[in-house]
Amino acid sequence: MTENTQPSAAGEVGTARVKRGMAEMLKGGVIMDVVTPEQAKIAEDAGAVAVMALERVPADIRAQGGVARMSDPDLIDGIISTVSIPVMAKARIGHFVEAQVLQSLGVDYVDESEVLTPADYAHHIDKWAFTVPFVCGATNLGEALRRITEGAAMIRSKGEAGTGDVSNATTHMRTLRDEIRRLTSLPEDELYLAAKELQAPYELVKEVATTGRLPVVLFTAGGIATPADAAMMMQLGAEGVFVGSGIFKSGNPAERAAAIVKATTFYDDPDVIAKVSRGLGEAMVGINVDDVPVPHRLAERGW
Amino acid sequence: MSPTIGVLALQGDVREHVAALEHEGARAVGVRRRSELDAVDALVVPGGESTTIDKLLRAFDLFEPVQERLREGMPAYGSCAGMILLADRILGGIEGQRTLGGVDITVRRNAFGRQVDSFETDLVIDGVEDSRDAPVHGVFIRAPWVEEVGPAATVVGRVEEGPAAGRIVAVRQGPVLVTSFHPEVTGDTRVHRLFVQIVRESR
């Protein structure tokens, strides 16, 4: 676990602090999935703090099936040159060469994502070896801490991407919150066993027990389709929101995107959420997670 | 009595600024509404995405009220996106992007490059306690720099080494302070100490 920090001409780049710090600057914001430069522009104009460049939104990956991979570099370039907000892109779990390519394209954050087909069923990417920061999905505290151990500088709940069904994201946020709260209540001599049970390094477990929070920013993702969904995730402790299919699979993407941005800022003010929820047209139709056959559930990828 | 300093809480690293201000003896509160703005002695505009914060300021009718307080002499501090928002002029913004203004400078957004170019380096900042002997550690994240400084503003910090050497990264104009970097993420609260002192002196 060595950090690939290089002294650049201007100072030190790729440090844990600039990687984690980048995520701090996204807090309270909405990161939107986009598949074209035009969509990226709509997202930027709606107030997104960043866009996630990909070839197909999760709902389409789910519908069309097949192996889902990193996007075409031309597409990513097109989006990078169209917007001035940060651009993220997805690499397959364990596919360190896709991540190398994304870094070389100048992507601002790599999402090592279960939405794409995993490339390695044993190992995740060694994220310390990169200058570009990584965000990874997690369904519980142990998984989050293992990803942080591998160098993730930001965590998001997984949810069940491409469904428009927020129930799994709710479960993951509640699980993370409950497990963190439990750690803070344990006597110090029980943290060793807790680390063993969480399958995570003792030092990280101790840090979470002391501070009551993850050492990196925690966003939520997977199934968020309405302003109220976003606000609920924020009330459950998310520090920001990823919206995948929920925007561009809806009737009026520009207005829905702007409404989700506002609801994320005023997540604890029902009057504002009510106001921005009016007249948005149809939300994405969605599918119930229960109707998705278990082998097709994305949240169960990664470990 | 300790001053009450608001941190604009529309988007960005609000918590870090609140913690640094409280560490320096101020009372820090989030500001998202007009009534909250009216109750503070000074305002911090945090790091974040300047285009998002600009849109939210306007959507929630805070843009003009904050501008008016600034014109009346309210002390303010902005880091990174906050520097952009407190600058009178901006380069590299998106179409229609506005700034609150307050400091007679032209900032260039994302001037130091993309995230892979984000860096840390030591800085001497005029007015910050001991910064000649114990430099301020500057964390630059997709950071802006100051391209031009008008007569009303004073440069208080520059990058010292490398190809960006000489670039202006900290400026003060009366009770308004701006930095390209993020002291709030380092645990070193001396820049916030300077700001709290500015706020105390201006009351």
Tab-separated table of N, CA, C and O in Angstrom, chain B residues 17-100:
chain	number	residue	atom	x	y	z
B	17	HIS	N	-15.109	24.437	7.064
B	17	HIS	CA	-15.002	25.857	7.422
B	17	HIS	C	-15.618	26.124	8.790
B	17	HIS	O	-15.074	26.889	9.581
B	18	VAL	N	-16.765	25.503	9.070
B	18	VAL	CA	-17.414	25.675	10.372
B	18	VAL	C	-16.464	25.241	11.482
B	18	VAL	O	-16.261	25.961	12.470
B	19	ALA	N	-15.820	24.083	11.297
B	19	ALA	CA	-14.906	23.561	12.323
B	19	ALA	C	-13.722	24.508	12.527
B	19	ALA	O	-13.331	24.792	13.665
B	20	ALA	N	-13.145	25.013	11.421
B	20	ALA	CA	-11.975	25.900	11.536
B	20	ALA	C	-12.349	27.208	12.226
B	20	ALA	O	-11.603	27.721	13.056
B	21	LEU	N	-13.527	27.758	11.892
B	21	LEU	CA	-13.962	29.018	12.507
B	21	LEU	C	-14.224	28.839	14.000
B	21	LEU	O	-13.840	29.682	14.815
B	22	GLU	N	-14.855	27.718	14.352
B	22	GLU	CA	-15.145	27.479	15.772
B	22	GLU	C	-13.855	27.268	16.544
B	22	GLU	O	-13.719	27.719	17.678
B	23	HIS	N	-12.888	26.615	15.913
B	23	HIS	CA	-11.582	26.417	16.545
B	23	HIS	C	-10.934	27.765	16.850
B	23	HIS	O	-10.177	27.899	17.816
B	24	GLU	N	-11.246	28.763	16.045
B	24	GLU	CA	-10.659	30.098	16.249
B	24	GLU	C	-11.566	31.015	17.065
B	24	GLU	O	-11.414	32.234	17.051
B	25	GLY	N	-12.552	30.423	17.731
B	25	GLY	CA	-13.339	31.177	18.702
B	25	GLY	C	-14.544	31.923	18.155
B	25	GLY	O	-15.163	32.711	18.870
B	26	ALA	N	-14.889	31.693	16.893
B	26	ALA	CA	-16.083	32.339	16.345
B	26	ALA	C	-17.276	31.404	16.531
B	26	ALA	O	-17.114	30.204	16.732
B	27	ARG	N	-18.469	31.975	16.447
B	27	ARG	CA	-19.671	31.152	16.384
B	27	ARG	C	-19.967	30.980	14.899
B	27	ARG	O	-20.074	31.960	14.176
B	28	ALA	N	-20.038	29.744	14.416
B	28	ALA	CA	-20.213	29.526	12.975
B	28	ALA	C	-21.571	28.881	12.696
B	28	ALA	O	-21.962	27.938	13.380
B	29	VAL	N	-22.276	29.427	11.717
B	29	VAL	CA	-23.595	28.884	11.370
B	29	VAL	C	-23.725	28.783	9.853
B	29	VAL	O	-23.143	29.573	9.112
B	30	GLY	N	-24.490	27.803	9.402
B	30	GLY	CA	-24.759	27.655	7.976
B	30	GLY	C	-25.746	28.714	7.515
B	30	GLY	O	-26.664	29.079	8.249
B	31	VAL	N	-25.539	29.199	6.285
B	31	VAL	CA	-26.451	30.204	5.724
B	31	VAL	C	-27.017	29.694	4.398
B	31	VAL	O	-26.277	29.458	3.448
B	32	ARG	N	-28.349	29.460	4.379
B	32	ARG	CA	-29.017	29.078	3.138
B	32	ARG	C	-30.200	30.004	2.839
B	32	ARG	O	-30.835	29.881	1.801
B	33	ARG	N	-30.551	30.854	3.807
B	33	ARG	CA	-31.758	31.676	3.667
B	33	ARG	C	-31.435	33.122	4.010
B	33	ARG	O	-30.495	33.416	4.732
B	34	ARG	N	-32.295	34.018	3.533
B	34	ARG	CA	-32.151	35.437	3.778
B	34	ARG	C	-32.097	35.741	5.283
B	34	ARG	O	-31.258	36.499	5.755
B	35	SER	N	-33.007	35.104	6.043
B	35	SER	CA	-33.065	35.388	7.487
B	35	SER	C	-31.761	34.970	8.168
B	35	SER	O	-31.309	35.611	9.121
B	36	GLU	N	-31.136	33.902	7.674
B	36	GLU	CA	-29.869	33.442	8.257
B	36	GLU	C	-28.741	34.406	7.901
B	36	GLU	O	-27.859	34.688	8.710
B	37	LEU	N	-28.792	34.938	6.679
B	37	LEU	CA	-27.784	35.916	6.258
B	37	LEU	C	-27.870	37.169	7.130
B	37	LEU	O	-26.850	37.720	7.544
B	38	ASP	N	-29.102	37.594	7.400
B	38	ASP	CA	-29.296	38.816	8.181
B	38	ASP	C	-28.725	38.702	9.590
B	38	ASP	O	-28.437	39.707	10.225
B	39	ALA	N	-28.571	37.461	10.075
B	39	ALA	CA	-28.157	37.267	11.470
B	39	ALA	C	-26.641	37.125	11.653
B	39	ALA	O	-26.179	36.928	12.765
B	40	VAL	N	-25.876	37.197	10.569
B	40	VAL	CA	-24.425	36.979	10.719
B	40	VAL	C	-23.636	38.284	10.558
B	40	VAL	O	-24.078	39.219	9.888
B	41	ASP	N	-22.450	38.281	11.196
B	41	ASP	CA	-21.560	39.447	11.101
B	41	ASP	C	-20.666	39.374	9.869
B	41	ASP	O	-20.100	40.378	9.439
B	42	ALA	N	-20.462	38.166	9.366
B	42	ALA	CA	-19.523	37.974	8.260
B	42	ALA	C	-19.901	36.684	7.550
B	42	ALA	O	-20.708	35.899	8.058
B	43	LEU	N	-19.318	36.474	6.362
B	43	LEU	CA	-19.704	35.295	5.581
B	43	LEU	C	-18.480	34.620	4.965
B	43	LEU	O	-17.599	35.288	4.402
B	44	VAL	N	-18.442	33.284	5.081
B	44	VAL	CA	-17.432	32.504	4.364
B	44	VAL	C	-18.114	31.831	3.180
B	44	VAL	O	-19.182	31.239	3.324
B	45	VAL	N	-17.510	31.968	2.003
B	45	VAL	CA	-18.000	31.244	0.839
B	45	VAL	C	-17.038	30.069	0.639
B	45	VAL	O	-15.859	30.267	0.390
B	46	PRO	N	-17.538	28.833	0.820
B	46	PRO	CA	-16.632	27.681	0.905
B	46	PRO	C	-16.128	27.229	-0.467
B	46	PRO	O	-16.522	27.765	-1.496
B	47	GLY	N	-15.274	26.199	-0.417
B	47	GLY	CA	-14.895	25.515	-1.641
B	47	GLY	C	-16.066	24.696	-2.134
B	47	GLY	O	-16.916	24.288	-1.347
B	48	GLY	N	-16.107	24.446	-3.421
B	48	GLY	CA	-17.223	23.697	-3.996
B	48	GLY	C	-17.198	23.905	-5.486
B	48	GLY	O	-16.140	24.143	-6.067
B	49	GLU	N	-18.358	23.828	-6.120
B	49	GLU	CA	-18.437	24.072	-7.560
B	49	GLU	C	-19.070	25.450	-7.750
B	49	GLU	O	-20.238	25.651	-7.431
B	50	SER	N	-18.277	26.386	-8.292
B	50	SER	CA	-18.744	27.776	-8.359
B	50	SER	C	-19.995	27.930	-9.214
B	50	SER	O	-20.862	28.749	-8.908
B	51	THR	N	-20.121	27.128	-10.271
B	51	THR	CA	-21.304	27.264	-11.137
B	51	THR	C	-22.562	26.832	-10.387
B	51	THR	O	-23.624	27.434	-10.531
B	52	THR	N	-22.436	25.782	-9.575
B	52	THR	CA	-23.578	25.288	-8.800
B	52	THR	C	-23.984	26.314	-7.739
B	52	THR	O	-25.168	26.620	-7.580
B	53	ILE	N	-22.986	26.834	-7.020
B	53	ILE	CA	-23.283	27.790	-5.947
B	53	ILE	C	-23.922	29.053	-6.530
B	53	ILE	O	-24.891	29.588	-5.992
B	54	ASP	N	-23.422	29.516	-7.670
B	54	ASP	CA	-23.994	30.691	-8.349
B	54	ASP	C	-25.478	30.452	-8.667
B	54	ASP	O	-26.340	31.294	-8.375
B	55	LYS	N	-25.780	29.279	-9.241
B	55	LYS	CA	-27.177	28.989	-9.603
B	55	LYS	C	-28.071	28.930	-8.375
B	55	LYS	O	-29.194	29.434	-8.376
B	56	LEU	N	-27.570	28.298	-7.294
B	56	LEU	CA	-28.391	28.161	-6.087
B	56	LEU	C	-28.586	29.515	-5.398
B	56	LEU	O	-29.666	29.790	-4.865
B	57	LEU	N	-27.553	30.371	-5.426
B	57	LEU	CA	-27.696	31.722	-4.870
B	57	LEU	C	-28.845	32.449	-5.546
B	57	LEU	O	-29.636	33.142	-4.906
B	58	ARG	N	-28.918	32.276	-6.865
B	58	ARG	CA	-29.955	32.994	-7.611
B	58	ARG	C	-31.319	32.335	-7.438
B	58	ARG	O	-32.329	33.022	-7.256
B	59	ALA	N	-31.350	30.989	-7.459
B	59	ALA	CA	-32.630	30.277	-7.358
B	59	ALA	C	-33.304	30.552	-6.013
B	59	ALA	O	-34.527	30.551	-5.919
B	60	PHE	N	-32.503	30.757	-4.969
B	60	PHE	CA	-33.098	30.958	-3.650
B	60	PHE	C	-32.996	32.407	-3.184
B	60	PHE	O	-32.994	32.694	-1.987
B	61	ASP	N	-32.923	33.327	-4.156
B	61	ASP	CA	-32.990	34.774	-3.888
B	61	ASP	C	-31.985	35.243	-2.835
B	61	ASP	O	-32.306	36.051	-1.968
B	62	LEU	N	-30.782	34.719	-2.906
B	62	LEU	CA	-29.731	35.149	-1.984
B	62	LEU	C	-28.678	36.000	-2.672
B	62	LEU	O	-27.889	36.674	-2.011
B	63	PHE	N	-28.642	35.957	-3.989
B	63	PHE	CA	-27.551	36.604	-4.723
B	63	PHE	C	-27.482	38.105	-4.414
B	63	PHE	O	-26.465	38.605	-3.930
B	64	GLU	N	-28.584	38.818	-4.645
B	64	GLU	CA	-28.594	40.269	-4.409
B	64	GLU	C	-28.401	40.619	-2.933
B	64	GLU	O	-27.620	41.523	-2.616
B	65	PRO	N	-29.102	39.906	-2.017
B	65	PRO	CA	-28.871	40.226	-0.593
B	65	PRO	C	-27.409	40.062	-0.157
B	65	PRO	O	-26.899	40.904	0.602
B	66	VAL	N	-26.718	39.021	-0.630
B	66	VAL	CA	-25.307	38.861	-0.244
B	66	VAL	C	-24.493	40.003	-0.850
B	66	VAL	O	-23.651	40.617	-0.181
B	67	GLN	N	-24.777	40.329	-2.125
B	67	GLN	CA	-24.068	41.431	-2.779
B	67	GLN	C	-24.233	42.732	-2.004
B	67	GLN	O	-23.283	43.482	-1.819
B	68	GLU	N	-25.463	42.950	-1.536
B	68	GLU	CA	-25.731	44.181	-0.814
B	68	GLU	C	-24.949	44.234	0.497
B	68	GLU	O	-24.353	45.264	0.831
B	69	ARG	N	-24.926	43.093	1.219
B	69	ARG	CA	-24.139	43.054	2.469
B	69	ARG	C	-22.659	43.327	2.174
B	69	ARG	O	-21.982	44.022	2.915
B	70	LEU	N	-22.152	42.759	1.078
B	70	LEU	CA	-20.748	42.979	0.724
B	70	LEU	C	-20.498	44.460	0.441
B	70	LEU	O	-19.491	45.026	0.861
B	71	ARG	N	-21.440	45.076	-0.263
B	71	ARG	CA	-21.286	46.512	-0.564
B	71	ARG	C	-21.314	47.361	0.700
B	71	ARG	O	-20.661	48.389	0.795
B	72	GLU	N	-22.056	46.873	1.707
B	72	GLU	CA	-22.133	47.604	2.986
B	72	GLU	C	-20.905	47.354	3.858
B	72	GLU	O	-20.827	47.866	4.976
B	73	GLY	N	-19.986	46.505	3.383
B	73	GLY	CA	-18.745	46.288	4.126
B	73	GLY	C	-18.695	45.036	4.975
B	73	GLY	O	-17.826	44.904	5.841
B	74	MET	N	-19.603	44.080	4.727
B	74	MET	CA	-19.542	42.829	5.485
B	74	MET	C	-18.228	42.107	5.188
B	74	MET	O	-17.883	41.906	4.029
B	75	PRO	N	-17.487	41.688	6.235
B	75	PRO	CA	-16.281	40.906	5.990
B	75	PRO	C	-16.641	39.563	5.349
B	75	PRO	O	-17.680	38.973	5.662
B	76	ALA	N	-15.771	39.097	4.453
B	76	ALA	CA	-16.035	37.822	3.797
B	76	ALA	C	-14.716	37.132	3.506
B	76	ALA	O	-13.675	37.787	3.333
B	77	TYR	N	-14.765	35.807	3.499
B	77	TYR	CA	-13.601	35.020	3.113
B	77	TYR	C	-14.063	33.942	2.141
B	77	TYR	O	-15.079	33.284	2.365
B	78	GLY	N	-13.330	33.750	1.049
B	78	GLY	CA	-13.683	32.724	0.084
B	78	GLY	C	-12.489	31.871	-0.263
B	78	GLY	O	-11.405	32.401	-0.540
B	79	SER	N	-12.658	30.534	-0.233
B	79	SER	CA	-11.583	29.643	-0.672
B	79	SER	C	-12.006	28.977	-1.978
B	79	SER	O	-13.120	28.490	-2.094
B	80	CYS	N	-11.132	28.967	-2.958
B	80	CYS	CA	-11.322	28.278	-4.241
B	80	CYS	C	-12.592	28.764	-4.959
B	80	CYS	O	-12.599	29.854	-5.497
B	81	ALA	N	-13.688	27.987	-4.935
B	81	ALA	CA	-14.935	28.461	-5.542
B	81	ALA	C	-15.364	29.773	-4.888
B	81	ALA	O	-15.922	30.657	-5.550
B	82	GLY	N	-15.073	29.892	-3.591
B	82	GLY	CA	-15.406	31.125	-2.868
B	82	GLY	C	-14.634	32.309	-3.400
B	82	GLY	O	-15.146	33.432	-3.464
B	83	MET	N	-13.360	32.059	-3.794
B	83	MET	CA	-12.558	33.130	-4.396
B	83	MET	C	-13.187	33.571	-5.716
B	83	MET	O	-13.279	34.769	-6.017
B	84	ILE	N	-13.634	32.588	-6.495
B	84	ILE	CA	-14.255	32.916	-7.788
B	84	ILE	C	-15.496	33.783	-7.551
B	84	ILE	O	-15.689	34.808	-8.208
B	85	LEU	N	-16.316	33.364	-6.572
B	85	LEU	CA	-17.567	34.080	-6.340
B	85	LEU	C	-17.350	35.484	-5.780
B	85	LEU	O	-18.186	36.365	-5.972
B	86	LEU	N	-16.231	35.702	-5.084
B	86	LEU	CA	-15.986	37.026	-4.497
B	86	LEU	C	-15.140	37.917	-5.413
B	86	LEU	O	-14.840	39.060	-5.062
B	87	ALA	N	-14.761	37.402	-6.572
B	87	ALA	CA	-13.968	38.193	-7.510
B	87	ALA	C	-14.887	39.095	-8.342
B	87	ALA	O	-16.014	38.729	-8.647
B	88	ASP	N	-14.375	40.274	-8.699
B	88	ASP	CA	-15.184	41.165	-9.539
B	88	ASP	C	-15.303	40.641	-10.968
B	88	ASP	O	-16.287	40.884	-11.645
B	89	ARG	N	-14.266	39.914	-11.448
B	89	ARG	CA	-14.274	39.455	-12.841
B	89	ARG	C	-13.802	38.010	-12.923
B	89	ARG	O	-12.943	37.582	-12.157
B	90	ILE	N	-14.350	37.261	-13.892
B	90	ILE	CA	-14.024	35.839	-14.019
B	90	ILE	C	-13.687	35.503	-15.467
B	90	ILE	O	-14.313	36.004	-16.397
B	91	LEU	N	-12.686	34.630	-15.635
B	91	LEU	CA	-12.347	34.067	-16.945
B	91	LEU	C	-12.578	32.554	-16.861
B	91	LEU	O	-12.332	31.950	-15.827
B	92	GLY	N	-13.041	31.962	-17.972
B	92	GLY	CA	-13.227	30.511	-17.973
B	92	GLY	C	-14.472	30.051	-17.248
B	92	GLY	O	-14.595	28.879	-16.895
B	93	GLY	N	-15.409	30.952	-17.035
B	93	GLY	CA	-16.682	30.555	-16.434
B	93	GLY	C	-17.586	29.941	-17.493
B	93	GLY	O	-17.238	29.927	-18.678
B	94	ILE	N	-18.735	29.399	-17.078
B	94	ILE	CA	-19.686	28.916	-18.070
B	94	ILE	C	-20.565	30.084	-18.495
B	94	ILE	O	-20.586	31.130	-17.855
B	95	GLU	N	-21.286	29.874	-19.601
B	95	GLU	CA	-22.126	30.936	-20.141
B	95	GLU	C	-23.108	31.434	-19.073
B	95	GLU	O	-23.789	30.638	-18.443
B	96	GLY	N	-23.118	32.727	-18.873
B	96	GLY	CA	-24.071	33.300	-17.923
B	96	GLY	C	-23.629	33.226	-16.471
B	96	GLY	O	-24.352	33.668	-15.582
B	97	GLN	N	-22.443	32.675	-16.208
B	97	GLN	CA	-21.989	32.580	-14.813
B	97	GLN	C	-21.719	33.969	-14.240
B	97	GLN	O	-21.064	34.797	-14.872
B	98	ARG	N	-22.215	34.214	-13.045
B	98	ARG	CA	-22.012	35.507	-12.405
B	98	ARG	C	-21.197	35.358	-11.131
B	98	ARG	O	-21.111	34.278	-10.563
B	99	THR	N	-20.602	36.457	-10.704
B	99	THR	CA	-19.930	36.445	-9.408
B	99	THR	C	-20.546	37.531	-8.541
B	99	THR	O	-21.075	38.519	-9.049
B	100	LEU	N	-20.447	37.334	-7.233
B	100	LEU	CA	-20.953	38.330	-6.289
B	100	LEU	C	-20.097	39.585	-6.354
B	100	LEU	O	-20.586	40.698	-6.233
